[in-house]
Amino acid sequence: MIMKKIISAIIVATTVMGCSLAPGMHFSSDKNIGNTEYVFLDDEKNIRIPVQPINLNLVNGQSNYNRANYLIGRGDSLNVTIWGLPEIFPMNVADRSNNMRIVNAEGAIFFPYVGTIIAEGRSPESVREEITTKLSKYFTDPQVDVSISGYNSQKIYILGEVTSPRKINLTETPLSLSDALGEALGLKTDTSAANEVFVIRDGGNIDNVSVFKADMSSPSGFLIANSFILQPEDIVYVNAKGTARWNRVISQFFPFSSLLNSVDNLVQQD
């Protein structure tokens, strides 16, 4: 039910925006300039985003986005375990709810004898060190362990001609484009354009947005995509077979923060 609402919201939003352009917005009838493809947002203001092919040169030169350095975010669940002090910090292997802390809307957690600390934007090790330091005021050599038990703050979206459009929560394990499409149960064999798989990446403002394009119609393209690591808030969009309107469809995602917020609100309501 949740996913049906999400898909409906995305289809309605994209369709409505696709049928009418905002004042002052113009779209080029040509998506290429020379040998480079672009997403055109406004011809008059020359706002256009180059489409970068996902090839060996790109994946070999991409920054090392190390998911092992996952930073805690709002909504993540943390397990905080204190060893050797069962009379004060009881441990129940069957039920670890007493050890669980959910990062609140302010990015903080509360822990006894420690108080409120900011966890957002930090590694579990950094949080562990602060808790250890503050507990040391009351206990001798406290043994503290902090781990992430629920990954809820970082996500990517799979849309378009895939079998099961969805939101995927990211973890410490790197998620490649190929893996993400596998999570969505693959491309629709009868309606998808396998050579037009796009990744739209928000850079915080229109000047830093990136659009990537993968060709998943061949084994080599799939292998290359398996080395392309997705980042938080990436949108993966698979174009429909037999249509050249991907340029205009993708342009509707900008700015796409309101679209992502709508999706998250639908999930939270359920």
Coordinates of C-alpha atoms in Angstrom, one line a residue:
M1 CA 0.0 0.0 0.0
I2 CA 2.8 2.4 0.9
M3 CA 4.6 1.8 -2.4
K4 CA 1.4 2.2 -4.4
K5 CA 0.9 5.6 -2.8
I6 CA 4.5 6.6 -3.5
I7 CA 4.3 5.5 -7.1
S8 CA 1.0 7.3 -7.6
A9 CA 2.4 10.5 -6.1
I10 CA 5.5 10.4 -8.3
I11 CA 3.4 9.7 -11.4
V12 CA 1.0 12.5 -10.7
A13 CA 3.7 15.0 -9.8
T14 CA 5.8 14.2 -12.9
T15 CA 2.7 14.2 -15.2
V16 CA 1.4 17.5 -14.0
M17 CA 4.8 19.2 -14.2
G18 CA 5.4 17.6 -17.6
C19 CA 2.2 19.1 -19.0
S20 CA 2.9 22.7 -18.1
L21 CA 6.1 24.6 -17.8
A22 CA 6.8 27.3 -15.2
P23 CA 6.9 30.9 -16.5
G24 CA 10.1 31.6 -18.2
M25 CA 11.1 28.0 -18.7
H26 CA 11.9 26.8 -22.1
F27 CA 13.2 23.4 -23.3
S28 CA 15.4 22.9 -26.3
S29 CA 14.0 20.5 -28.9
D30 CA 17.6 19.2 -29.3
K31 CA 19.2 17.3 -26.3
N32 CA 22.7 17.3 -27.8
I33 CA 25.3 20.0 -28.3
G34 CA 28.2 18.5 -30.3
N35 CA 28.9 15.0 -28.9
T36 CA 27.5 15.9 -25.4
E37 CA 24.0 15.2 -24.2
Y38 CA 22.4 17.7 -21.9
V39 CA 19.4 18.1 -19.7
F40 CA 18.0 21.5 -20.5
L41 CA 16.3 23.5 -17.7
D42 CA 16.2 27.0 -19.3
D43 CA 17.5 27.9 -22.7
E44 CA 17.2 31.6 -22.2
K45 CA 19.3 31.5 -19.0
N46 CA 21.6 28.8 -20.5
I47 CA 20.9 26.4 -17.6
R48 CA 21.8 23.0 -18.7
I49 CA 23.3 19.9 -17.1
P50 CA 25.7 17.7 -19.1
V51 CA 24.8 14.0 -19.0
Q52 CA 27.9 12.0 -18.0
P53 CA 28.1 8.5 -19.5
I54 CA 28.8 5.8 -16.9
N55 CA 31.9 4.2 -18.4
L56 CA 35.2 2.8 -17.3
N57 CA 36.8 6.3 -17.3
L58 CA 34.1 7.6 -15.0
V59 CA 34.0 4.7 -12.5
N60 CA 37.9 4.6 -12.4
G61 CA 38.0 8.3 -11.7
Q62 CA 35.0 8.6 -9.3
S63 CA 35.8 9.7 -5.8
N64 CA 36.1 6.9 -3.3
Y65 CA 32.7 7.1 -1.6
N66 CA 33.4 4.9 1.3
R67 CA 30.2 3.6 2.9
A68 CA 32.3 2.3 5.8
N69 CA 32.4 5.9 7.0
Y70 CA 28.7 6.1 7.3
L71 CA 27.6 9.2 9.3
I72 CA 24.7 8.9 11.7
G73 CA 21.6 10.8 10.7
R74 CA 18.1 11.7 12.1
G75 CA 15.9 8.6 12.4
D76 CA 18.8 6.2 12.7
S77 CA 18.7 3.7 15.6
L78 CA 21.8 3.2 17.7
N79 CA 22.6 0.4 20.1
V80 CA 24.6 1.7 23.1
T81 CA 25.9 -1.1 25.2
I82 CA 27.8 -0.7 28.5
W83 CA 29.7 -3.8 29.5
G84 CA 30.5 -4.8 33.1
L85 CA 27.9 -2.7 34.9
P86 CA 24.8 -4.8 34.8
E87 CA 23.4 -3.4 38.0
I88 CA 23.3 0.1 36.4
F89 CA 23.1 -0.7 32.7
P90 CA 21.3 -4.1 32.5
M91 CA 21.8 -6.2 29.4
N92 CA 19.1 -8.4 28.0
V93 CA 20.3 -10.4 25.0
A94 CA 16.8 -11.3 24.0
D95 CA 15.5 -7.8 24.2
R96 CA 18.0 -5.0 23.6
S97 CA 15.4 -2.2 23.5
N98 CA 16.9 -0.7 26.7
N99 CA 20.1 -0.2 24.8
M100 CA 18.4 1.4 21.7
R101 CA 18.4 5.1 21.1
I102 CA 16.7 6.7 18.1
V103 CA 18.3 9.9 16.8
N104 CA 15.6 12.6 17.2
A105 CA 14.6 15.5 14.9
E106 CA 17.3 17.6 16.5
G107 CA 20.0 15.0 15.6
A108 CA 20.5 14.1 19.3
I109 CA 20.1 11.1 21.7
F110 CA 19.9 10.9 25.5
F111 CA 21.8 8.4 27.6
P112 CA 21.8 8.1 31.4
Y113 CA 24.8 9.8 33.2
V114 CA 25.7 11.3 29.9
G115 CA 22.8 13.5 29.0
T116 CA 21.9 14.7 25.6
I117 CA 24.6 14.5 22.9
I118 CA 24.5 15.3 19.2
A119 CA 24.9 12.2 17.1
E120 CA 23.9 13.5 13.7
G121 CA 26.8 13.8 11.2
R122 CA 29.1 11.7 13.4
S123 CA 30.5 8.2 13.2
P124 CA 29.5 5.5 15.8
E125 CA 33.1 5.6 17.0
S126 CA 32.9 9.3 17.7
V127 CA 29.7 8.9 19.7
R128 CA 31.3 6.0 21.6
E129 CA 34.3 8.1 22.6
E130 CA 32.1 10.9 23.9
I131 CA 29.9 8.6 25.9
T132 CA 33.0 6.9 27.3
T133 CA 34.5 10.2 28.3
K134 CA 31.4 11.4 30.1
L135 CA 30.8 8.1 31.8
S136 CA 34.4 8.1 33.1
K137 CA 33.3 10.9 35.5
Y138 CA 31.2 8.4 37.4
F139 CA 32.6 4.9 36.6
T140 CA 36.1 3.5 36.3
D141 CA 37.2 2.5 32.8
P142 CA 33.6 2.1 31.3
Q143 CA 33.5 -0.3 28.4
V144 CA 31.2 1.2 25.7
D145 CA 30.0 -0.1 22.4
V146 CA 28.0 1.9 19.9
S147 CA 26.6 0.4 16.7
I148 CA 23.9 1.3 14.2
S149 CA 20.9 -1.1 14.4
G150 CA 18.6 0.8 12.1
Y151 CA 19.6 2.7 8.9
N152 CA 16.8 5.2 8.2
S153 CA 18.4 8.6 7.4
Q154 CA 20.1 7.9 4.0
K155 CA 18.2 6.6 1.0
I156 CA 18.0 6.4 -2.8
Y157 CA 15.0 6.2 -5.1
I158 CA 14.4 3.8 -8.1
L159 CA 11.8 5.2 -10.5
G160 CA 10.6 4.6 -14.0
E161 CA 10.5 1.4 -16.0
V162 CA 11.6 -1.1 -13.3
T163 CA 9.6 -4.0 -12.0
S164 CA 9.2 -2.6 -8.5
P165 CA 9.9 1.2 -8.0
R166 CA 11.0 1.8 -4.5
K167 CA 13.0 3.7 -1.9
I168 CA 16.2 1.9 -0.6
N169 CA 17.8 2.8 2.7
L170 CA 21.6 2.9 2.5
T171 CA 23.8 1.2 5.0
E172 CA 27.6 0.9 5.6
T173 CA 27.7 -1.6 2.7
P174 CA 28.3 0.2 -0.7
L175 CA 25.3 0.0 -3.0
S176 CA 26.1 0.0 -6.7
L177 CA 23.7 0.9 -9.5
S178 CA 23.5 -2.7 -10.6
D179 CA 22.6 -3.8 -7.0
A180 CA 20.0 -1.1 -6.7
L181 CA 18.3 -2.2 -9.9
G182 CA 18.4 -5.7 -8.6
E183 CA 16.6 -4.5 -5.4
A184 CA 13.9 -3.1 -7.7
L185 CA 13.6 -6.6 -9.3
G186 CA 15.2 -5.5 -12.5
L187 CA 14.1 -3.6 -15.6
K188 CA 10.7 -4.2 -17.2
T189 CA 11.6 -6.3 -20.2
D190 CA 8.7 -5.1 -22.3
T191 CA 8.7 -1.4 -21.7
S192 CA 12.2 -0.3 -20.5
A193 CA 14.9 1.3 -22.5
A194 CA 17.9 -0.5 -21.0
N195 CA 20.4 1.9 -22.7
E196 CA 18.8 4.9 -20.9
V197 CA 19.2 4.4 -17.2
F198 CA 19.9 7.7 -15.5
V199 CA 21.2 8.7 -12.0
I200 CA 20.3 12.2 -10.9
R201 CA 22.4 13.4 -8.0
D202 CA 21.6 16.5 -6.0
G203 CA 24.7 18.6 -5.2
G204 CA 22.9 21.0 -2.9
N205 CA 22.2 23.6 -5.6
I206 CA 21.5 23.7 -9.4
D207 CA 25.2 24.4 -10.1
N208 CA 26.3 21.2 -8.5
V209 CA 23.6 18.8 -9.8
S210 CA 25.0 15.8 -11.8
V211 CA 23.2 13.5 -14.2
F212 CA 24.7 10.2 -15.2
K213 CA 23.6 7.7 -17.9
A214 CA 24.2 4.0 -18.0
D215 CA 23.7 1.5 -20.8
M216 CA 22.4 -1.7 -19.2
S217 CA 21.6 -3.4 -22.5
S218 CA 24.9 -5.3 -22.6
P219 CA 26.8 -7.4 -20.1
S220 CA 29.7 -5.0 -20.2
G221 CA 27.4 -2.1 -19.3
F222 CA 26.0 -4.1 -16.4
L223 CA 29.5 -4.8 -15.1
I224 CA 30.5 -1.2 -15.3
A225 CA 27.4 -0.1 -13.5
N226 CA 28.3 -2.6 -10.8
S227 CA 31.3 -0.3 -10.0
F228 CA 29.2 2.9 -9.9
I229 CA 28.4 3.5 -6.2
L230 CA 25.2 5.4 -5.4
Q231 CA 25.1 8.2 -2.9
P232 CA 22.4 9.5 -0.5
E233 CA 19.3 11.0 -2.2
D234 CA 20.3 9.7 -5.7
I235 CA 17.4 9.2 -8.0
V236 CA 17.7 6.3 -10.5
Y237 CA 15.3 6.8 -13.4
V238 CA 14.8 4.2 -16.2
N239 CA 13.4 5.6 -19.4
A240 CA 10.6 4.0 -21.3
K241 CA 11.3 2.2 -24.6
G242 CA 10.4 4.0 -27.8
T243 CA 10.3 7.5 -26.3
A244 CA 12.9 10.3 -26.6
R245 CA 11.3 12.5 -23.9
W246 CA 13.7 11.5 -21.1
N247 CA 15.3 15.0 -21.3
R248 CA 12.0 16.7 -20.4
V249 CA 11.0 14.0 -17.8
I250 CA 14.3 14.3 -16.0
S251 CA 14.1 18.1 -16.0
Q252 CA 11.0 17.8 -13.9
F253 CA 13.0 16.5 -10.9
F254 CA 14.7 20.0 -10.5
P255 CA 14.3 21.1 -7.8
F256 CA 13.3 17.6 -6.6
S257 CA 13.6 18.1 -2.8
S258 CA 9.8 18.7 -2.7
L259 CA 9.2 15.4 -4.5
L260 CA 11.4 13.5 -2.1
N261 CA 9.8 15.1 0.9
S262 CA 6.4 14.0 -0.4
V263 CA 7.6 10.4 -0.7
D264 CA 8.9 10.5 2.8
N265 CA 5.7 12.0 4.2
L266 CA 3.7 9.2 2.6
V267 CA 5.9 6.6 4.2
Q268 CA 5.7 8.2 7.6
Q269 CA 1.9 8.5 7.5
D270 CA 1.7 4.7 7.2

